[in-house]
Structures are given as structure tokens and as C-alpha cells.
PDB file of C-alpha atoms in Angstrom:
ATOM      1  CA  PRO M   1     117.657 -86.513  14.933  1.00  0.00           C
ATOM      2  CA  GLU M   2     120.770 -87.158  12.844  1.00  0.00           C
ATOM      3  CA  SER M   3     120.733 -90.813  13.928  1.00  0.00           C
ATOM      4  CA  THR M   4     116.952 -91.366  14.153  1.00  0.00           C
ATOM      5  CA  ILE M   5     114.439 -92.797  11.704  1.00  0.00           C
ATOM      6  CA  VAL M   6     110.737 -92.589  12.573  1.00  0.00           C
ATOM      7  CA  ILE M   7     108.750 -95.566  11.276  1.00  0.00           C
ATOM      8  CA  ASP M   8     104.975 -95.317  11.020  1.00  0.00           C
ATOM      9  CA  ASP M   9     102.076 -96.224   8.776  1.00  0.00           C
ATOM     10  CA  SER M  10     100.502 -92.776   9.140  1.00  0.00           C
ATOM     11  CA  ALA M  11     101.813 -90.002   6.916  1.00  0.00           C
ATOM     12  CA  TYR M  12     100.040 -87.547   9.202  1.00  0.00           C
ATOM     13  CA  LYS M  13     101.961 -88.692  12.283  1.00  0.00           C
ATOM     14  CA  ILE M  14     105.371 -88.373  10.647  1.00  0.00           C
ATOM     15  CA  ARG M  15     104.686 -85.309   8.492  1.00  0.00           C
ATOM     16  CA  LEU M  16     107.127 -83.166  10.483  1.00  0.00           C
ATOM     17  CA  GLN M  17     109.968 -85.671  10.012  1.00  0.00           C
ATOM     18  CA  ALA M  18     110.438 -85.207   6.267  1.00  0.00           C
ATOM     19  CA  ASN M  19     114.047 -86.413   6.270  1.00  0.00           C
ATOM     20  CA  ASN M  20     113.821 -88.869   9.147  1.00  0.00           C
ATOM     21  CA  GLN M  21     110.860 -90.975   8.120  1.00  0.00           C
ATOM     22  CA  LEU M  22     110.126 -94.433   6.866  1.00  0.00           C
ATOM     23  CA  HIS M  23     106.475 -94.449   5.861  1.00  0.00           C
ATOM     24  CA  ILE M  24     105.308 -98.051   5.639  1.00  0.00           C
ATOM     25  CA  SER M  25     101.959 -99.313   4.422  1.00  0.00           C
ATOM     26  CA  GLU M  26      99.267-100.013   6.989  1.00  0.00           C
ATOM     27  CA  PHE M  27      98.703-103.659   7.820  1.00  0.00           C
ATOM     28  CA  ASP M  28      95.076-104.711   7.572  1.00  0.00           C
ATOM     29  CA  LEU M  29      94.605-108.354   8.541  1.00  0.00           C
ATOM     30  CA  ALA M  30      91.148-108.599   6.980  1.00  0.00           C
ATOM     31  CA  ALA M  31      92.317-107.219   3.641  1.00  0.00           C
ATOM     32  CA  ASP M  32      95.780-108.800   3.655  1.00  0.00           C
ATOM     33  CA  SER M  33      95.200-112.255   5.147  1.00  0.00           C
ATOM     34  CA  ALA M  34      95.370-113.925   1.748  1.00  0.00           C
ATOM     35  CA  GLN M  35      98.521-111.974   0.887  1.00  0.00           C
ATOM     36  CA  LEU M  36     100.631-112.790   3.969  1.00  0.00           C
ATOM     37  CA  GLN M  37     102.907-115.251   2.195  1.00  0.00           C
ATOM     38  CA  GLY M  38     103.841-112.674  -0.424  1.00  0.00           C
ATOM     39  CA  ASP M  39     104.218-109.767   2.002  1.00  0.00           C
ATOM     40  CA  ASP M  40     107.795-108.574   1.880  1.00  0.00           C
ATOM     41  CA  SER M  41     107.329-105.100   3.408  1.00  0.00           C
ATOM     42  CA  LEU M  42     109.216-105.931   6.601  1.00  0.00           C
ATOM     43  CA  ILE M  43     112.124-107.380   4.645  1.00  0.00           C
ATOM     44  CA  TRP M  44     112.472-104.368   2.350  1.00  0.00           C
ATOM     45  CA  SER M  45     112.109-101.868   5.207  1.00  0.00           C
ATOM     46  CA  SER M  46     114.794-103.749   7.166  1.00  0.00           C
ATOM     47  CA  LEU M  47     117.111-103.651   4.159  1.00  0.00           C
ATOM     48  CA  TYR M  48     116.441 -99.926   3.790  1.00  0.00           C
ATOM     49  CA  LEU M  49     117.267 -99.285   7.441  1.00  0.00           C
ATOM     50  CA  GLU M  50     120.536-101.161   6.981  1.00  0.00           C
ATOM     51  CA  HIS M  51     121.238 -99.085   3.883  1.00  0.00           C
ATOM     52  CA  VAL M  52     120.699 -95.686   5.507  1.00  0.00           C
ATOM     53  CA  SER M  53     122.540 -96.704   8.677  1.00  0.00           C
ATOM     54  CA  ASN M  54     125.568 -98.206   6.882  1.00  0.00           C
ATOM     55  CA  GLY M  55     124.751-101.713   8.035  1.00  0.00           C
ATOM     56  CA  GLY M  56     123.832-100.622  11.551  1.00  0.00           C
ATOM     57  CA  VAL M  57     126.914 -98.470  12.060  1.00  0.00           C
ATOM     58  CA  ALA M  58     125.662 -94.895  12.218  1.00  0.00           C
ATOM     59  CA  ILE M  59     128.168 -92.835  10.249  1.00  0.00           C
ATOM     60  CA  GLY M  60     127.126 -89.328   9.364  1.00  0.00           C
ATOM     61  CA  ASP M  61     123.690 -87.793   9.284  1.00  0.00           C
ATOM     62  CA  VAL M  62     120.987 -90.302   8.374  1.00  0.00           C
ATOM     63  CA  ARG M  63     118.795 -87.447   7.129  1.00  0.00           C
ATOM     64  CA  GLU M  64     121.200 -86.847   4.257  1.00  0.00           C
ATOM     65  CA  LYS M  65     120.977 -90.514   3.263  1.00  0.00           C
ATOM     66  CA  VAL M  66     117.181 -90.488   3.450  1.00  0.00           C
ATOM     67  CA  LYS M  67     117.098 -87.294   1.397  1.00  0.00           C
ATOM     68  CA  HIS M  68     119.421 -88.894  -1.176  1.00  0.00           C
ATOM     69  CA  THR M  69     117.467 -92.172  -1.470  1.00  0.00           C
ATOM     70  CA  SER M  70     113.890 -92.280  -0.239  1.00  0.00           C
ATOM     71  CA  TYR M  71     112.330 -95.568   0.842  1.00  0.00           C
ATOM     72  CA  VAL M  72     110.033 -95.447  -2.199  1.00  0.00           C
ATOM     73  CA  GLU M  73     113.027 -95.057  -4.531  1.00  0.00           C
ATOM     74  CA  PHE M  74     115.001 -97.754  -2.676  1.00  0.00           C
ATOM     75  CA  LEU M  75     112.043-100.139  -2.994  1.00  0.00           C
ATOM     76  CA  LYS M  76     111.635 -99.364  -6.698  1.00  0.00           C
ATOM     77  CA  GLN M  77     115.339 -99.903  -7.407  1.00  0.00           C
ATOM     78  CA  GLY M  78     115.503-103.003  -5.207  1.00  0.00           C
ATOM     79  CA  LYS M  79     112.543-104.701  -6.862  1.00  0.00           C
ATOM     80  CA  ALA M  80     113.902-103.830 -10.326  1.00  0.00           C
ATOM     81  CA  TRP M  81     117.284-105.342  -9.355  1.00  0.00           C
ATOM     82  CA  LEU M  82     115.566-108.467  -7.995  1.00  0.00           C
ATOM     83  CA  LEU M  83     113.618-108.928 -11.224  1.00  0.00           C
ATOM     84  CA  GLU M  84     116.645-108.293 -13.473  1.00  0.00           C
ATOM     85  CA  THR M  85     119.087-110.504 -11.614  1.00  0.00           C
ATOM     86  CA  HIS M  86     116.841-113.288 -10.277  1.00  0.00           C
ATOM     87  CA  GLY M  87     113.738-113.326 -12.479  1.00  0.00           C
ATOM     88  CA  SER M  88     110.033-112.883 -11.859  1.00  0.00           C
ATOM     89  CA  ASP M  89     109.741-115.839  -9.468  1.00  0.00           C
ATOM     90  CA  ALA M  90     112.440-114.492  -7.135  1.00  0.00           C
ATOM     91  CA  ASP M  91     111.603-114.104  -3.453  1.00  0.00           C
ATOM     92  CA  ILE M  92     113.612-111.491  -1.542  1.00  0.00           C
ATOM     93  CA  GLY M  93     112.925-113.400   1.684  1.00  0.00           C
ATOM     94  CA  GLU M  94     114.557-116.546   0.377  1.00  0.00           C
ATOM     95  CA  LEU M  95     117.417-114.559  -1.116  1.00  0.00           C
ATOM     96  CA  VAL M  96     118.339-112.916   2.200  1.00  0.00           C
ATOM     97  CA  GLY M  97     117.480-115.974   4.312  1.00  0.00           C
ATOM     98  CA  TRP M  98     114.411-114.471   5.994  1.00  0.00           C
ATOM     99  CA  ALA M  99     112.441-116.996   8.036  1.00  0.00           C
ATOM    100  CA  ARG M 100     108.767-117.206   7.010  1.00  0.00           C
ATOM    101  CA  SER M 101     107.472-119.016  10.092  1.00  0.00           C
ATOM    102  CA  ARG M 102     108.102-119.066  13.833  1.00  0.00           C
ATOM    103  CA  PRO M 103     109.510-122.648  13.797  1.00  0.00           C
ATOM    104  CA  GLU M 104     111.795-121.742  10.897  1.00  0.00           C
ATOM    105  CA  PHE M 105     112.977-118.651  12.774  1.00  0.00           C
ATOM    106  CA  GLU M 106     113.605-120.612  15.978  1.00  0.00           C
ATOM    107  CA  ALA M 107     115.513-123.288  14.077  1.00  0.00           C
ATOM    108  CA  LYS M 108     117.838-120.644  12.626  1.00  0.00           C
ATOM    109  CA  PHE M 109     118.562-118.914  15.909  1.00  0.00           C
ATOM    110  CA  LYS M 110     119.594-121.468  18.471  1.00  0.00           C
ATOM    111  CA  ASN M 111     122.100-120.422  21.090  1.00  0.00           C
ATOM    112  CA  VAL M 112     125.138-122.527  21.978  1.00  0.00           C
ATOM    113  CA  GLU M 113     123.195-124.491  24.603  1.00  0.00           C
ATOM    114  CA  GLY M 114     120.600-125.516  22.019  1.00  0.00           C
ATOM    115  CA  ASN M 115     117.919-123.226  23.406  1.00  0.00           C
ATOM    116  CA  THR M 116     116.089-120.728  21.287  1.00  0.00           C
ATOM    117  CA  ILE M 117     117.444-117.259  21.922  1.00  0.00           C
ATOM    118  CA  GLY M 118     115.359-115.646  24.629  1.00  0.00           C
ATOM    119  CA  SER M 119     113.922-118.907  25.962  1.00  0.00           C
ATOM    120  CA  SER M 120     116.784-119.355  28.432  1.00  0.00           C
ATOM    121  CA  LEU M 121     116.162-116.016  30.113  1.00  0.00           C
ATOM    122  CA  PRO M 122     115.055-116.279  33.717  1.00  0.00           C
ATOM    123  CA  ALA M 123     111.422-115.546  34.480  1.00  0.00           C
ATOM    124  CA  PRO M 124     110.823-112.086  35.944  1.00  0.00           C
ATOM    125  CA  GLU M 125     110.530-111.818  39.698  1.00  0.00           C
ATOM    126  CA  PRO M 126     106.904-111.581  40.861  1.00  0.00           C
ATOM    127  CA  VAL M 127     105.869-108.193  42.189  1.00  0.00           C
ATOM    128  CA  MET M 128     104.182-108.343  45.580  1.00  0.00           C
ATOM    129  CA  ALA M 129     101.057-106.288  46.067  1.00  0.00           C
ATOM    130  CA  GLY M 130     101.875-103.036  47.833  1.00  0.00           C
ATOM    131  CA  ALA M 131     105.622-103.378  47.285  1.00  0.00           C
ATOM    132  CA  GLN M 132     107.553-100.285  46.332  1.00  0.00           C
ATOM    133  CA  VAL M 133     109.490-100.454  43.106  1.00  0.00           C
TER     134      VAL M 133
END
């Protein structure tokens, strides 16, 4: 528990993890389809996870960090900072270099052989019917 964050869109599901939770908003494609370009929830939650985990290096009890700065407070402070330092037209995705499309993502993450990361992995071996695994 001291190195675990539970991420869910249901407050009910994570109610027992008061100091280990990241409660994100529920994604509703029908309601949000027009808003996809402006959706920065994944970016902010990723930045928060980096913040509470010291950039991915778990040092100390993450529950203390979550207790000290909740996701809601982090988001409020982060958006205020973005507005103050970069203006009302600022895009956190552009600022941190977040790819907005699959082709943009693939273009950023090419391995040394020129293949997209993951595309050079061998195909899984077929499982024969009746074979024991």
C-alpha cells in the first residue's frame, strides 16, 4: 500500500483507499465526443502520478504525498500555473510534448531500427487445441 495508487472513475470502488486513490472523471463517449481535443485528464493524471512517485522513483510512503497534495488540489494548482505562466490559450499537452494522435505518437517513438516500439515484437506462438499450458 505504501507504493500503490488505485486509479478509478468510481468513488464507491475506491472509498476504502482514502490515501491511495486517484479518482478520475468517468469517460462518456456520447457526452464527450465533441470535447476529445480539449481533454487533458490523462495528461494531468500522469503528471500527478509522477509527482507523488518522485518521477517514477518510489521514495517514501506515497500515501503521505497523496495526503499532502490531493489530485484535485494538484489539478487546481497546475491549471492556475499554466494560466499564469503561459496564458489562456496554453495547452498542457503541447507544453509537455504529449502526442494527440496515433500517427503523432508513433512518429515520436521509433526504435533504433526505425520500427515503432512494439511493432517489432514477434507474434505469439499459436496454441494448439487440447495442448497443456
